[in-house]
CSV table of C-alpha atoms and ligand atoms in Angstrom, one decimal:
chain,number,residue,atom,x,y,z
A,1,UNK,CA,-28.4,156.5,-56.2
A,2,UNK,CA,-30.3,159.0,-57.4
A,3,UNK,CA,-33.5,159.8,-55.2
A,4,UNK,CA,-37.0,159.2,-56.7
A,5,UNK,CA,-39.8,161.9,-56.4
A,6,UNK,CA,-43.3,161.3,-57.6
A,7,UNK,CA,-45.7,164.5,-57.7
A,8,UNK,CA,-49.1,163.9,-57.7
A,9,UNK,CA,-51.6,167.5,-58.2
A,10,UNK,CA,-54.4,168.3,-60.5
A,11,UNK,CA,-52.9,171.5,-61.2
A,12,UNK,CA,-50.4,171.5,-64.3
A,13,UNK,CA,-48.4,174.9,-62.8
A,14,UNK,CA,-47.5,173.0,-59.9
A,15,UNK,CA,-46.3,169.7,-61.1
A,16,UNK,CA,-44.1,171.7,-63.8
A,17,UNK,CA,-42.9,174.2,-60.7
A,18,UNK,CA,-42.0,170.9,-58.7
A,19,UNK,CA,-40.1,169.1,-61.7
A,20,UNK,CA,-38.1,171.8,-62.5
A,21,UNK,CA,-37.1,172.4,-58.7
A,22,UNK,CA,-36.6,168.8,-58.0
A,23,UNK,CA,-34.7,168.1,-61.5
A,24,UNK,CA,-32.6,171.2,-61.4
A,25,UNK,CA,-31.7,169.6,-57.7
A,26,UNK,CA,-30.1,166.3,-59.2
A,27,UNK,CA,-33.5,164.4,-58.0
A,28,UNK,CA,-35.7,162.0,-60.5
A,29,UNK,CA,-39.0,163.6,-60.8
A,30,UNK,CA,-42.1,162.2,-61.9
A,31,UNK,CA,-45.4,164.2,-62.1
A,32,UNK,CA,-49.0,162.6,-62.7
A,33,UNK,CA,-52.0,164.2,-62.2
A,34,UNK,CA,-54.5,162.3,-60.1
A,35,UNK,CA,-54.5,159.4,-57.5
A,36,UNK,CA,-55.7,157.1,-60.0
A,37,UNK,CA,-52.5,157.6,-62.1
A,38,UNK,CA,-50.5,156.8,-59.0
A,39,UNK,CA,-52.0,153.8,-58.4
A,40,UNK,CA,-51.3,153.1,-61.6
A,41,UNK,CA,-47.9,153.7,-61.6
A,42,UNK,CA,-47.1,152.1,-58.3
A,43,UNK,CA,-48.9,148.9,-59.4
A,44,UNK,CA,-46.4,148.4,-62.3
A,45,UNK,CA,-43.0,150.6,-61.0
A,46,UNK,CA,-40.8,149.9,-58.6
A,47,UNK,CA,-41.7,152.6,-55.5
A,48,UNK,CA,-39.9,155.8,-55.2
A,49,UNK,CA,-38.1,157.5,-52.5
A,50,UNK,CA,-40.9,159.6,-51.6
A,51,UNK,CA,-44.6,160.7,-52.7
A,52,UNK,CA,-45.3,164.1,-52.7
A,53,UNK,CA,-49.4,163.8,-52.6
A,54,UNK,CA,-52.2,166.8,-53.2
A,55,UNK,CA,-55.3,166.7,-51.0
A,56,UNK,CA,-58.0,168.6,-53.2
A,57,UNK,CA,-57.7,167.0,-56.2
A,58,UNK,CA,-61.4,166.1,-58.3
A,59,UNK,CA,-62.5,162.2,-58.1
A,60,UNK,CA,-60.3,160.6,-55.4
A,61,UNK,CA,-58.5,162.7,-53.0
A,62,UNK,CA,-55.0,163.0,-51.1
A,63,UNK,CA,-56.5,160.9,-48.7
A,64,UNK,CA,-58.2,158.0,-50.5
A,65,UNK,CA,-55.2,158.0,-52.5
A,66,UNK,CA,-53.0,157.2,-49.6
A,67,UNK,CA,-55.5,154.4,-48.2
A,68,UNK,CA,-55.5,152.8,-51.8
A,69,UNK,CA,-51.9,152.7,-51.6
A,70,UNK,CA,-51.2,151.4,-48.2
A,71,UNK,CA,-53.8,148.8,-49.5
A,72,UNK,CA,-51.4,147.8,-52.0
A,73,UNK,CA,-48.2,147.8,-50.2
A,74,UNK,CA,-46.6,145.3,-47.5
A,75,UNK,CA,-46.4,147.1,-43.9
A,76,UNK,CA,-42.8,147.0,-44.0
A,77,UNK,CA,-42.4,148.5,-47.5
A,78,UNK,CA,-44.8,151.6,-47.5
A,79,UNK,CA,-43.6,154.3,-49.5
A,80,UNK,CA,-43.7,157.8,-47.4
A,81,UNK,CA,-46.1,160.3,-48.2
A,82,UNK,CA,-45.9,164.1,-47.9
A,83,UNK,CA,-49.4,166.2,-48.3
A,84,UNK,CA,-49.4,169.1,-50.6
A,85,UNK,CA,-52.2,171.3,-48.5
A,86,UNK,CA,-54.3,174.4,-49.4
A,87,UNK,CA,-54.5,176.7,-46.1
A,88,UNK,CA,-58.2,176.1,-46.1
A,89,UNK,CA,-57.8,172.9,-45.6
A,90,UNK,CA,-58.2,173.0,-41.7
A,91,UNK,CA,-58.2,170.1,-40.5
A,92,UNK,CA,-56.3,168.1,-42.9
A,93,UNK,CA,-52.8,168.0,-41.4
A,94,UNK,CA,-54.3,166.1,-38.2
A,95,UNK,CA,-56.5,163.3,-40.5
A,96,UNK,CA,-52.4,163.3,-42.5
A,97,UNK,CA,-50.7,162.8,-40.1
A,98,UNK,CA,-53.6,159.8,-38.8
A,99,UNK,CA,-53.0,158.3,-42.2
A,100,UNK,CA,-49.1,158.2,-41.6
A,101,UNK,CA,-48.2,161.3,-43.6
A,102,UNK,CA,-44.7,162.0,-43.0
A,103,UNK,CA,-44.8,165.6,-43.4
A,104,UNK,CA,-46.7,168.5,-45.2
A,105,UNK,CA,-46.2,171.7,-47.6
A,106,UNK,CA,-48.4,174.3,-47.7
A,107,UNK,CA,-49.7,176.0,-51.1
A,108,UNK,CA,-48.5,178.3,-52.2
A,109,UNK,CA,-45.5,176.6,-52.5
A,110,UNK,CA,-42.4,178.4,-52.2
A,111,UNK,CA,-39.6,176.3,-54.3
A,112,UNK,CA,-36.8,176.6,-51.6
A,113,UNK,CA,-39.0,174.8,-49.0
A,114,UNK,CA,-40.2,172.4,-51.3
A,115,UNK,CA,-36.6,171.6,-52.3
A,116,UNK,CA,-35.2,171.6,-48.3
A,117,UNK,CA,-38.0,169.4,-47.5
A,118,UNK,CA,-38.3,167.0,-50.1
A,119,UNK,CA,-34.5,166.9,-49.6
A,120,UNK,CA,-34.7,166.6,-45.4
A,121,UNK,CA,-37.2,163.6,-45.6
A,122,UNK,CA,-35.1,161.3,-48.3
A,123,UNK,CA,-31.9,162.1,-46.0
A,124,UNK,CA,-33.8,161.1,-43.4
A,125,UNK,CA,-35.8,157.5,-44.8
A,126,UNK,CA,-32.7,157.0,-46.3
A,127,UNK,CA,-30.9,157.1,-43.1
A,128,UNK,CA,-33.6,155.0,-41.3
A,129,UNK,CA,-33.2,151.9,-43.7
A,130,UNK,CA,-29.7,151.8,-43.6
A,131,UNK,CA,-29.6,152.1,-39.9
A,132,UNK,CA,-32.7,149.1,-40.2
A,133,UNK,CA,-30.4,146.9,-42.6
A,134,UNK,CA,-27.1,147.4,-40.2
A,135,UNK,CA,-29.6,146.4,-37.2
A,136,UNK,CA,-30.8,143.0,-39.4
A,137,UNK,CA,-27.0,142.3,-40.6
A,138,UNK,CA,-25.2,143.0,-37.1
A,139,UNK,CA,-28.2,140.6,-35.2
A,140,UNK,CA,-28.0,137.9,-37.9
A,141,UNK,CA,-24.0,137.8,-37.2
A,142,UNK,CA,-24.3,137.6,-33.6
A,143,UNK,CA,-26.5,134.6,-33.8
A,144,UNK,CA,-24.1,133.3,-36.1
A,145,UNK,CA,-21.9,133.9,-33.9
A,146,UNK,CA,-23.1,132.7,-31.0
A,147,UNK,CA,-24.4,129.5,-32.6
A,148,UNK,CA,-20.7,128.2,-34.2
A,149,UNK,CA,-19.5,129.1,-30.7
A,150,UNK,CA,-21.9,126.3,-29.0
A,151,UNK,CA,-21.0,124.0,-32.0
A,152,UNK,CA,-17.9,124.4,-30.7
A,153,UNK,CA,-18.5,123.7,-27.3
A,154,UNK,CA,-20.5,120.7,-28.4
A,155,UNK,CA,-17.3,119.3,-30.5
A,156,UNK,CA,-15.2,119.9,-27.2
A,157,UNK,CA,-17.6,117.8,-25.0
A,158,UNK,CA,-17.4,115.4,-27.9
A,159,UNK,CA,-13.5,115.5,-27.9
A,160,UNK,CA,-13.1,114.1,-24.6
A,161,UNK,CA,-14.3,110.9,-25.8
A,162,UNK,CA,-12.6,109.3,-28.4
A,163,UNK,CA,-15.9,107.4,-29.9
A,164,UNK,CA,-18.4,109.9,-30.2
A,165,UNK,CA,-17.0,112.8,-33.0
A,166,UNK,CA,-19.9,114.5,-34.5
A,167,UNK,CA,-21.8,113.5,-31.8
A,168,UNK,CA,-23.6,116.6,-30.9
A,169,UNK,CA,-24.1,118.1,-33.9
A,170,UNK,CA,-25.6,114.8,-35.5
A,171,UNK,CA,-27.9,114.5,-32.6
A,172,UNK,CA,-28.7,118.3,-33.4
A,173,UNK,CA,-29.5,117.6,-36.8
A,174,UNK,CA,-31.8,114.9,-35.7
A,175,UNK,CA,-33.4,116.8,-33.3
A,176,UNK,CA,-34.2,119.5,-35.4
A,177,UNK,CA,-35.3,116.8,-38.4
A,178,UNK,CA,-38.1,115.5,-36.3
A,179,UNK,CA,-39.0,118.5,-34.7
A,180,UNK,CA,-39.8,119.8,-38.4
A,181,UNK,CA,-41.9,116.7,-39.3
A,182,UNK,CA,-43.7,117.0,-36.2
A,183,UNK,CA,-44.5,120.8,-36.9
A,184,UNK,CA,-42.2,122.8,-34.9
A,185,UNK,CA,-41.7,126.7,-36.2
A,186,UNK,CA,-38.7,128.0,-37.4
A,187,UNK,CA,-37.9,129.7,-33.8
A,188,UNK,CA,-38.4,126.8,-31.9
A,189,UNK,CA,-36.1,124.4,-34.7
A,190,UNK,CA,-33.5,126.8,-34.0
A,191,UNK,CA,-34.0,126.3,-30.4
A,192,UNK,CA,-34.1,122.4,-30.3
A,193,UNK,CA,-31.1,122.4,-32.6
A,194,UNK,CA,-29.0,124.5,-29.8
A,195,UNK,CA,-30.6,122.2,-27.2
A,196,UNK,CA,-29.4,119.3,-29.2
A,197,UNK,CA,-25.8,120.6,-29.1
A,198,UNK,CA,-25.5,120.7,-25.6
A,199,UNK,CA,-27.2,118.2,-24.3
A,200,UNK,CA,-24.6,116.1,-23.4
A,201,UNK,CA,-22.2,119.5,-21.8
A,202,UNK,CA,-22.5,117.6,-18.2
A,203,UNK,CA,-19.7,115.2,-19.4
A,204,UNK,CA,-18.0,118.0,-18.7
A,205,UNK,CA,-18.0,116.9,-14.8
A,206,UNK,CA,-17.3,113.5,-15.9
A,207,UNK,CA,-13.7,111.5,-15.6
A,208,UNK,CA,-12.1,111.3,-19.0
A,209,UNK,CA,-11.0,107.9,-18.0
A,210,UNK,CA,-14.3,106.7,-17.2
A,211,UNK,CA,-15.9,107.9,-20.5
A,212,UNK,CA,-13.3,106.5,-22.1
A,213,UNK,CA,-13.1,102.9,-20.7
A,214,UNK,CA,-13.5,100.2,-22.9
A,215,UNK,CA,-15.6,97.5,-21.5
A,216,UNK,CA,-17.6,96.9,-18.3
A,217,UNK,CA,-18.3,100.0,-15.7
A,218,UNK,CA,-18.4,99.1,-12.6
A,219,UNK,CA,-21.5,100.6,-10.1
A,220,UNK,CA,-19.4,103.8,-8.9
A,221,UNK,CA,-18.4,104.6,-12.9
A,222,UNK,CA,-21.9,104.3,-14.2
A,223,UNK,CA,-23.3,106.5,-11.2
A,224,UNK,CA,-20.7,109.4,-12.9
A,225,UNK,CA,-21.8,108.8,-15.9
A,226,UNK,CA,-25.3,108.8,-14.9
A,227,UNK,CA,-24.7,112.4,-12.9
A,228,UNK,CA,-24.0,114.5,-16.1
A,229,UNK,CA,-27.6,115.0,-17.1
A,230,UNK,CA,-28.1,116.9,-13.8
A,231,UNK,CA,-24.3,118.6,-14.4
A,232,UNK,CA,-25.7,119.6,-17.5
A,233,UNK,CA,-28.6,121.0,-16.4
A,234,UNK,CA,-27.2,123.1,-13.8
A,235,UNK,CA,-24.5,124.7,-16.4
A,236,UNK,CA,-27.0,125.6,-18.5
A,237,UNK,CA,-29.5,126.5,-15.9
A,238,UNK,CA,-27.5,129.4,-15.7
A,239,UNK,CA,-28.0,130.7,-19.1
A,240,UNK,CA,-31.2,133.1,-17.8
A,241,UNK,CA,-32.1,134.6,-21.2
A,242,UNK,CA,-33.2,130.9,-22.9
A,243,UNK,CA,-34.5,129.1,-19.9
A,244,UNK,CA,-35.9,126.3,-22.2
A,245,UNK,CA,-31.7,125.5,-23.0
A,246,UNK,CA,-30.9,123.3,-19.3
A,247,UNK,CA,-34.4,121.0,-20.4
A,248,UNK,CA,-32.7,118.9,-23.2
A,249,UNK,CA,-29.5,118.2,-20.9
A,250,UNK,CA,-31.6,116.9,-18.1
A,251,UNK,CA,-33.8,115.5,-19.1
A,252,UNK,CA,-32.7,113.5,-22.3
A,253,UNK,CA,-31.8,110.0,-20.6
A,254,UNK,CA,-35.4,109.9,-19.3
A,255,UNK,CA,-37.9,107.4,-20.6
A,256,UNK,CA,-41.0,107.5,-21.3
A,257,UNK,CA,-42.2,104.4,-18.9
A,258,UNK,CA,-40.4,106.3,-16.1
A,259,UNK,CA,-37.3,103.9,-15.8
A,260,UNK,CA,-34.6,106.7,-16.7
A,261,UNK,CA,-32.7,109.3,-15.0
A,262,UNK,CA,-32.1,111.6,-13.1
A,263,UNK,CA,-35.4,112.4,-11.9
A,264,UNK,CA,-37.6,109.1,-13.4
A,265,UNK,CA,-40.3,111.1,-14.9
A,266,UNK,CA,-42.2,109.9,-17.0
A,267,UNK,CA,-44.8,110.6,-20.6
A,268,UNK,CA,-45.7,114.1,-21.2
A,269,UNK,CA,-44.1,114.7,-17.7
A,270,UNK,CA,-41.1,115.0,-19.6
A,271,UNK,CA,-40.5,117.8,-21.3
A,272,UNK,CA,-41.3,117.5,-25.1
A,273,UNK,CA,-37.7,118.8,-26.3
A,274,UNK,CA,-36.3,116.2,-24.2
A,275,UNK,CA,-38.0,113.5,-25.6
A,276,UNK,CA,-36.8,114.1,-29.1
A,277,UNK,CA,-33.7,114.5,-28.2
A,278,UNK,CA,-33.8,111.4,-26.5
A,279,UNK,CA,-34.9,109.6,-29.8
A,280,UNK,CA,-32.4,111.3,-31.9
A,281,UNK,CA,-29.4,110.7,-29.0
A,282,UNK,CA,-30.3,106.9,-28.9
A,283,UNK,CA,-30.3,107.1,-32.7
A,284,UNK,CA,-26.6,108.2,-33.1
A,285,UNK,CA,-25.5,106.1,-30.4
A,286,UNK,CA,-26.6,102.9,-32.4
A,287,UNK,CA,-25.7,104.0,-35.3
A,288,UNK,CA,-22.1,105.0,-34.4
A,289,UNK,CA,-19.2,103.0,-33.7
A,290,UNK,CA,-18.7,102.5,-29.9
A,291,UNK,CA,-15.1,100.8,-28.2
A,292,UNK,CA,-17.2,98.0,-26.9
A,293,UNK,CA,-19.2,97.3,-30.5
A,294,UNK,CA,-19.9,98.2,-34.2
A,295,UNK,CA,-22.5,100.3,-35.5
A,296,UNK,CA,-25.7,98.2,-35.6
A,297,UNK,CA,-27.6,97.9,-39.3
A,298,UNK,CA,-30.1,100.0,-40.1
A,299,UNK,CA,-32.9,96.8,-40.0
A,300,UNK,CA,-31.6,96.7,-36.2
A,301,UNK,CA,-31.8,99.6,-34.9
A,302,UNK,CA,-34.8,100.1,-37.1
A,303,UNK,CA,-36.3,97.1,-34.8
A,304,UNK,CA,-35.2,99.0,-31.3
A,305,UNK,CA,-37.5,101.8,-32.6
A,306,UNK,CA,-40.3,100.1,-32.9
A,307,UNK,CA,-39.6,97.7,-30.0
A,308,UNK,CA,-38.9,100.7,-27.6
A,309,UNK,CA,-42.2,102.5,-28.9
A,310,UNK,CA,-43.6,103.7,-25.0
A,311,UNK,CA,-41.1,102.1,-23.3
A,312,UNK,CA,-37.9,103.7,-24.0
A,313,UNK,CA,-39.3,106.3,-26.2
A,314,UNK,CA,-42.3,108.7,-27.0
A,315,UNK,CA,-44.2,106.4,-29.8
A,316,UNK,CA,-44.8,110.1,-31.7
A,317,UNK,CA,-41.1,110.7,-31.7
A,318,UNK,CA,-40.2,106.9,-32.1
A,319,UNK,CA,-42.9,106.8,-35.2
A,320,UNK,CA,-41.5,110.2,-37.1
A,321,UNK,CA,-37.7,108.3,-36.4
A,322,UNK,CA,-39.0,105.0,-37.9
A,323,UNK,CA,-40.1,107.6,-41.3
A,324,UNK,CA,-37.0,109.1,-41.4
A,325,UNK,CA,-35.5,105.8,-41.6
A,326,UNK,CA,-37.5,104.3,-44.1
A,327,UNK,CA,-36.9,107.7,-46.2
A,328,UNK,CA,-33.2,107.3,-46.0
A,329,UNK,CA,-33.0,104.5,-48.2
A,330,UNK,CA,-29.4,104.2,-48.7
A,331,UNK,CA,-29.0,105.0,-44.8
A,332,UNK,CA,-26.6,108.2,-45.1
A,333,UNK,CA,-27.7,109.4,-41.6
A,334,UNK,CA,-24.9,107.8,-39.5
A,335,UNK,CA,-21.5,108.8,-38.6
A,336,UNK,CA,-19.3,108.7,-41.4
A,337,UNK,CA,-15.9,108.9,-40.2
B,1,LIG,FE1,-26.2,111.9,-22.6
């Protein structure tokens, strides 16, 4: 791509002086001869590579120039700015380089600095984005990254029982659904949606056979069952940069009249994430096809929500699950396979 130069100077001799050098280079030039002619320009072109900007100029100056612009422009897209200065002008490269002037050229201007710096600064801006954009592209692939590797983790847990495929990452997807209709921001739906995924990782510590029983548990099976909230917890309490990640996992078989486990707390003592999750878990696991039973019908499950309002559930979350039932009209959110 060819790099963009706008000059802006009252004097005709200079802008023709700085075309030539900067055209003869293999740059785009582009001269205008006062600060309100930028403005112009900038208000209706797409912003060059660089600014080259006189201070003494009649009617608005160098200076009042560059505050109009950086009025105009976004803070991540301002267009640098060189000062062309006078050597009288004493104290203009300190209030430059206050406004964010990138650099200066002092009149008279000799054509081989003005072409080595001109040249020096787009190198360098240029430089700086792409190094900006390869920071942006290589973060957004490690969260990629790291999020298909917990989906996986999440289908694994699921894999040891052979009811509950797509468990996780519907209960995720719920999660995350309520958690929007409640007003969650996008960091924290990105959060509840990994909690959501592993909230159920302290099967992990629990029997294959005794997840996988059909029928009746006895006392001792239902007490392992019952321990992989706290198994859960304790995995995940090790992941130290998202301490918020072990909540979901302990806490999500909890309710909110203090009659669940592991710890029996109860209301807002529980920790919000949890209790959506809780709603969304008990959600899937009606609506999903279990060895012991069918999935219920919608008007059924439908009924435990409103039944379980305070009891079993949160009656905020319960409410926002009851709306996205009556939304889903032809009741797609279930497991489908
Ligand atoms: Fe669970």
């Amino acid at each position: 791509m060819i790099p963009q130069v706008i000059i802006v100077d009252d004097d005709p001799i200079i802008l023709k002086m700085a075309w030539n050098v900067l055209n003869d280079a293999g740059m785009k030039a582009v001269v205008l001869k006062s600060g309100k002619q930028l403005l112009e320009y900038m208000a209706e072109n797409k912003a060059p590579d660089l600014i080259l900007l006189d201070i003494r100029m009649p009617e608005m100056d160098g200076f009042e120039t560059m505050e109009r612009l950086r009025e105009m422009e976004k803070e991540d897209a301002q267009t640098p700015v060189i000062f062309l200065t006078g050597s009288e002008d004493e104290d203009a490269e300190a209030k430059g380089l206050i406004l964010g002037a990138m650099d200066f050229i002092r009149k008279p201007i000799i054509k081989d600095v003005l072409l080595l710096r001109v040249r020096n600064s787009v190198e360098l801006i240029r430089l700086q984005r792409s190094l900006e954009n390869e920071v942006i592209e290589k973060t957004r692939a490690h969260e990629q990254l790291f999020l298909n590797v917990v989906a996986t983790l999440a289908d694994a847990i699921d894999a040891k029982d052979a009811y509950t495929n797509g468990h996780s990452r519907r209960v995720a997807a719920y999660s995350r659904e309520i958690a929007a209709r409640y007003g969650y921001d996008e960091k924290s739906l990105d959060d509840i949606y990994m909690m959501g995924l592993l909230h159920d990782v302290g099967k992990i510590g629990v029997p294959d056979e005794v997840i996988n029983k059909p029928g009746r548990l006895t006392d001792e099976e239902f007490a392992y069952i019952k321990k992989h909230p706290a198994i859960g917890g304790k995995i995940l309490g090790n992941i130290t940069e998202m301490p918020s990640l072990s909540l979901g996992a302990r806490y999500h078989h909890e309710r909110f009249d203090g009659r669940g486990y592991p710890e029996g707390l109860s209301g807002e003592n529980i920790p919000e994430e949890a209790r959506i999750i809780a709603v969304a878990d008990a959600y899937d696991a009606m609506t999903s096809n279990r060895s012991y039973r069918d999935a219920l019908s919608q008007e059924r499950v439908r009924n435990q929500f409103v039944e379980g309002k305070g009891t079993q559930f949160d009656p905020a979350f319960a409410d926002i699950m009851i709306a996205m039932m009556d939304d889903d009209k032809d009741f797609n959110m279930r497991q489908t396979n």
